[in-house]
CSV table of C-alpha atoms in Angstrom, one decimal:
chain,number,residue,atom,x,y,z
A,24,MET,CA,-58.3,-65.3,-139.7
A,25,THR,CA,-55.7,-62.6,-140.5
A,26,ASN,CA,-52.8,-64.0,-142.5
A,27,TYR,CA,-49.8,-62.3,-140.9
A,28,VAL,CA,-46.5,-63.0,-142.6
A,29,ILE,CA,-44.7,-63.0,-139.3
A,30,ASP,CA,-46.0,-63.5,-135.8
A,31,PRO,CA,-47.6,-60.3,-134.4
A,32,PRO,CA,-45.8,-58.7,-131.5
A,33,ALA,CA,-47.0,-59.4,-128.0
A,34,ILE,CA,-49.3,-56.8,-126.4
A,35,SER,CA,-47.5,-54.8,-123.7
A,36,ALA,CA,-49.6,-54.6,-120.5
A,37,VAL,CA,-49.3,-53.3,-117.0
A,38,PRO,CA,-50.9,-55.0,-113.9
A,39,VAL,CA,-53.8,-53.2,-112.3
A,40,ALA,CA,-54.1,-53.0,-108.5
A,41,GLY,CA,-56.9,-55.4,-107.6
A,42,GLY,CA,-56.5,-57.6,-110.7
A,43,GLY,CA,-56.4,-57.5,-114.4
A,44,LEU,CA,-54.1,-56.0,-117.0
A,45,PHE,CA,-54.1,-52.6,-118.7
A,46,PRO,CA,-53.0,-53.0,-122.4
A,47,VAL,CA,-50.7,-50.3,-123.5
A,48,ARG,CA,-50.9,-48.6,-126.9
A,49,ARG,CA,-48.5,-45.7,-126.8
A,50,VAL,CA,-46.3,-44.1,-124.1
A,51,PHE,CA,-46.0,-40.3,-124.2
A,52,CYS,CA,-43.7,-38.3,-121.8
A,53,VAL,CA,-43.8,-34.7,-120.8
A,54,GLY,CA,-40.5,-32.9,-120.6
A,55,ARG,CA,-39.6,-30.4,-117.8
A,56,ASN,CA,-42.8,-30.3,-115.9
A,57,TYR,CA,-41.5,-29.3,-112.5
A,58,ALA,CA,-39.9,-25.9,-112.0
A,59,GLU,CA,-36.9,-27.0,-110.1
A,60,HIS,CA,-36.1,-29.8,-112.5
A,61,THR,CA,-36.5,-27.4,-115.4
A,62,ARG,CA,-33.9,-25.1,-113.7
A,63,GLU,CA,-31.5,-27.9,-113.0
A,64,MET,CA,-31.7,-28.8,-116.7
A,65,GLY,CA,-30.9,-25.2,-117.7
A,66,GLY,CA,-34.5,-24.2,-118.7
A,67,ASP,CA,-36.9,-21.5,-117.8
A,68,PRO,CA,-40.1,-22.8,-116.2
A,69,ASP,CA,-42.0,-19.5,-116.8
A,70,ARG,CA,-41.7,-19.4,-120.5
A,71,GLU,CA,-41.9,-22.9,-121.9
A,72,GLU,CA,-45.1,-24.6,-123.2
A,73,PRO,CA,-45.3,-28.4,-122.7
A,74,PHE,CA,-43.4,-30.6,-125.1
A,75,PHE,CA,-43.5,-34.3,-125.5
A,76,PHE,CA,-41.4,-37.3,-126.5
A,77,SER,CA,-42.3,-41.0,-126.7
A,78,LYS,CA,-41.1,-44.4,-125.6
A,79,PRO,CA,-42.1,-47.7,-127.2
A,80,ALA,CA,-44.8,-49.6,-125.3
A,81,ASP,CA,-42.4,-52.6,-125.0
A,82,ALA,CA,-39.9,-50.4,-123.1
A,83,LEU,CA,-42.1,-50.9,-120.0
A,84,VAL,CA,-40.7,-53.0,-117.1
A,85,ILE,CA,-43.3,-54.5,-114.9
A,86,ASN,CA,-43.6,-56.5,-111.6
A,87,GLY,CA,-40.4,-55.1,-110.1
A,88,ALA,CA,-38.2,-56.9,-112.6
A,89,ASP,CA,-34.6,-56.1,-112.9
A,90,MET,CA,-33.5,-53.4,-115.5
A,91,PRO,CA,-30.3,-54.1,-117.4
A,92,TYR,CA,-27.9,-51.2,-117.6
A,93,PRO,CA,-28.2,-50.1,-121.2
A,94,SER,CA,-25.4,-50.1,-123.8
A,95,LYS,CA,-23.8,-47.0,-125.3
A,96,THR,CA,-24.0,-44.9,-122.1
A,97,LYS,CA,-21.9,-44.1,-119.1
A,98,ASP,CA,-24.5,-41.8,-117.5
A,99,LEU,CA,-27.8,-43.5,-116.8
A,100,HIS,CA,-30.2,-41.2,-114.9
A,101,HIS,CA,-33.4,-41.9,-113.0
A,102,GLU,CA,-36.5,-39.7,-113.3
A,103,MET,CA,-39.4,-40.5,-111.0
A,104,GLU,CA,-42.9,-39.7,-112.4
A,105,LEU,CA,-46.7,-39.9,-112.0
A,106,VAL,CA,-48.1,-41.9,-114.9
A,107,VAL,CA,-51.6,-41.3,-116.3
A,108,ALA,CA,-53.4,-44.3,-118.0
A,109,ILE,CA,-56.0,-43.2,-120.6
A,110,GLY,CA,-59.2,-45.2,-120.5
A,111,THR,CA,-61.3,-43.4,-123.2
A,112,GLY,CA,-59.8,-41.5,-126.1
A,113,GLY,CA,-60.5,-38.2,-127.7
A,114,LYS,CA,-59.1,-35.3,-129.7
A,115,ASP,CA,-59.1,-31.6,-128.6
A,116,ILE,CA,-60.4,-32.7,-125.1
A,117,PRO,CA,-61.5,-29.7,-123.0
A,118,GLU,CA,-59.5,-29.3,-119.8
A,119,ALA,CA,-62.7,-29.5,-117.8
A,120,GLU,CA,-63.5,-32.9,-119.3
A,121,ALA,CA,-60.0,-34.3,-119.2
A,122,LEU,CA,-60.2,-36.4,-116.0
A,123,ALA,CA,-63.2,-38.3,-117.4
A,124,HIS,CA,-60.8,-39.9,-119.9
A,125,VAL,CA,-58.4,-41.2,-117.2
A,126,TYR,CA,-58.6,-44.9,-116.2
A,127,GLY,CA,-56.0,-44.6,-113.5
A,128,TYR,CA,-52.5,-43.7,-112.3
A,129,ALA,CA,-49.2,-45.4,-111.6
A,130,ALA,CA,-45.7,-44.6,-110.3
A,131,GLY,CA,-43.1,-44.9,-113.1
A,132,LEU,CA,-39.4,-44.2,-113.9
A,133,ASP,CA,-38.3,-42.5,-117.1
A,134,MET,CA,-34.8,-43.8,-117.4
A,135,THR,CA,-32.5,-41.6,-119.5
A,136,ARG,CA,-29.1,-42.1,-121.2
A,137,ARG,CA,-28.1,-38.5,-120.2
A,138,ASP,CA,-24.9,-38.4,-122.1
A,139,LEU,CA,-26.6,-39.4,-125.3
A,140,GLN,CA,-29.3,-36.8,-124.6
A,141,GLY,CA,-26.7,-34.1,-124.1
A,142,GLU,CA,-25.0,-35.0,-127.4
A,143,ALA,CA,-28.3,-35.0,-129.2
A,144,LYS,CA,-29.2,-31.5,-127.8
A,145,LYS,CA,-25.9,-30.0,-128.9
A,146,ALA,CA,-26.3,-31.4,-132.4
A,147,GLY,CA,-29.9,-30.4,-132.7
A,148,ARG,CA,-30.9,-34.1,-133.2
A,149,PRO,CA,-33.8,-36.1,-131.8
A,150,TRP,CA,-33.7,-37.6,-128.3
A,151,ASP,CA,-35.1,-41.0,-129.3
A,152,MET,CA,-32.1,-43.1,-128.4
A,153,SER,CA,-31.6,-41.4,-125.1
A,154,LYS,CA,-35.2,-42.0,-123.9
A,155,GLY,CA,-36.8,-44.8,-125.9
A,156,PHE,CA,-34.3,-47.6,-125.5
A,157,ASP,CA,-35.1,-51.1,-124.4
A,158,GLN,CA,-36.5,-51.5,-120.8
A,159,SER,CA,-36.3,-47.8,-120.2
A,160,ALA,CA,-39.6,-47.4,-118.4
A,161,PRO,CA,-40.1,-49.4,-115.1
A,162,ILE,CA,-43.7,-49.0,-113.9
A,163,GLY,CA,-45.7,-50.1,-110.9
A,164,GLU,CA,-49.3,-51.3,-110.8
A,165,ILE,CA,-52.0,-49.0,-112.1
A,166,ALA,CA,-54.4,-47.7,-109.4
A,167,PRO,CA,-57.9,-47.2,-110.9
A,168,ALA,CA,-59.1,-43.7,-110.5
A,169,SER,CA,-62.4,-45.2,-109.3
A,170,HIS,CA,-60.5,-46.2,-106.1
A,171,SER,CA,-57.6,-43.7,-105.9
A,172,GLY,CA,-59.4,-40.6,-107.1
A,173,HIS,CA,-57.5,-38.0,-109.2
A,174,PRO,CA,-54.5,-36.7,-107.3
A,175,SER,CA,-53.6,-33.1,-107.6
A,176,ALA,CA,-51.2,-33.1,-104.6
A,177,GLY,CA,-49.3,-35.6,-102.6
A,178,LYS,CA,-45.7,-36.7,-102.1
A,179,ILE,CA,-43.7,-38.1,-105.0
A,180,GLU,CA,-40.4,-39.6,-103.8
A,181,LEU,CA,-37.6,-41.9,-105.0
A,182,THR,CA,-34.9,-43.6,-103.0
A,183,VAL,CA,-31.7,-45.2,-104.3
A,184,ASN,CA,-30.3,-47.9,-102.0
A,185,GLY,CA,-32.5,-46.6,-99.3
A,186,ARG,CA,-31.4,-42.9,-99.6
A,187,VAL,CA,-33.8,-40.2,-100.8
A,188,ARG,CA,-32.8,-38.8,-104.2
A,189,GLN,CA,-36.0,-37.1,-105.3
A,190,SER,CA,-38.7,-35.8,-103.1
A,191,SER,CA,-41.4,-33.3,-104.1
A,192,ASP,CA,-45.2,-32.9,-104.4
A,193,LEU,CA,-47.6,-33.4,-107.3
A,194,SER,CA,-49.0,-29.9,-106.6
A,195,LYS,CA,-45.7,-28.6,-108.1
A,196,LEU,CA,-46.5,-29.8,-111.6
A,197,ILE,CA,-46.2,-26.9,-114.0
A,198,TRP,CA,-48.9,-28.4,-116.3
A,199,SER,CA,-51.5,-30.3,-114.3
A,200,VAL,CA,-52.9,-33.6,-115.4
A,201,PRO,CA,-56.0,-32.1,-117.0
A,202,GLU,CA,-54.0,-29.4,-118.7
A,203,THR,CA,-51.5,-32.0,-120.0
A,204,ILE,CA,-54.3,-34.2,-121.4
A,205,ALA,CA,-56.0,-31.2,-123.0
A,206,TYR,CA,-52.8,-29.9,-124.6
A,207,LEU,CA,-51.6,-33.4,-125.8
A,208,SER,CA,-55.0,-34.2,-127.3
A,209,GLY,CA,-54.7,-31.1,-129.4
A,210,LEU,CA,-51.5,-32.6,-131.0
A,211,VAL,CA,-52.7,-36.3,-131.4
A,212,ALA,CA,-56.0,-38.1,-130.8
A,213,LEU,CA,-55.6,-39.9,-127.5
A,214,ALA,CA,-56.8,-43.5,-127.4
A,215,PRO,CA,-57.6,-46.1,-124.8
A,216,GLY,CA,-54.3,-47.7,-123.7
A,217,ASP,CA,-52.2,-44.6,-123.9
A,218,LEU,CA,-49.9,-43.8,-121.0
A,219,ILE,CA,-48.6,-40.3,-120.2
A,220,PHE,CA,-45.5,-39.9,-118.0
A,221,THR,CA,-46.1,-36.4,-116.5
A,222,GLY,CA,-42.5,-35.3,-115.8
A,223,THR,CA,-40.0,-35.5,-113.0
A,224,PRO,CA,-39.1,-33.3,-110.0
A,225,GLU,CA,-35.6,-32.1,-109.2
A,226,GLY,CA,-32.9,-34.5,-108.0
A,227,VAL,CA,-32.2,-36.6,-111.1
A,228,ALA,CA,-28.8,-38.3,-110.9
A,229,ALA,CA,-26.8,-41.2,-112.2
A,230,VAL,CA,-27.3,-44.8,-111.1
A,231,GLU,CA,-24.9,-47.8,-111.3
A,232,ARG,CA,-25.2,-51.5,-111.7
A,233,GLY,CA,-26.5,-53.0,-108.4
A,234,ASP,CA,-28.5,-49.9,-107.4
A,235,VAL,CA,-32.0,-50.5,-106.1
A,236,LEU,CA,-34.5,-47.8,-107.1
A,237,GLU,CA,-37.7,-47.6,-105.0
A,238,GLY,CA,-40.3,-44.9,-105.8
A,239,GLU,CA,-43.6,-44.0,-104.2
A,240,ILE,CA,-46.5,-41.7,-104.9
A,241,ALA,CA,-48.9,-41.0,-102.0
A,242,GLY,CA,-52.2,-42.7,-102.6
A,243,ILE,CA,-51.2,-44.2,-105.9
A,244,GLY,CA,-48.5,-46.8,-105.5
A,245,THR,CA,-44.9,-47.8,-105.8
A,246,VAL,CA,-42.3,-48.8,-108.4
A,247,ARG,CA,-39.2,-50.8,-107.9
A,248,ALA,CA,-36.2,-51.6,-110.2
A,249,ARG,CA,-32.8,-53.0,-109.6
A,250,ILE,CA,-30.1,-52.0,-112.1
A,251,VAL,CA,-28.2,-55.1,-113.3
């Protein structure tokens, strides 16, 4: 028996559609992976290679639980995303083999303290505290790829209080899921339990306490969060 000097942390896990839990190891996020969102954030979608940031595994919010409005911000933004759940790991994974490493997919929200992110960008500092704060990643159930298939197209949409804020199609991803997995696995060895948030379409905007966010990805599932 391992003699830990403190109690080990709980394993973060996401419910799987049909039953069971997906244990989460790491959470990677792709920045600026839809052309229109890249433009609205001041970037050039034709020149930029993919880049990544991370969130802690325990930042995930499951089962439609409320999300507390975080401290140290006055500009909390929603970012609706397709999430890829890695089932088998690997390094330098060829693009043609990438989908064989996917366990399933989910709808997720990359919540962002936009004012802190803007300040960090201006100062040339890391984004960590604008992206990786507590409860910054609401996520819906994971749909196993054995049932959902591997989506390359389909509506991705987010409503806030019943009004559409973001609406696009997965076919508009600049870097597809296989390309993203192949590129990321060249930077780090992917492992079972890793999640990849694949980027958000245009329409990101601020939310307030009391707002209800409801997102859906065709053929995959939904995510819901109320800001409190």
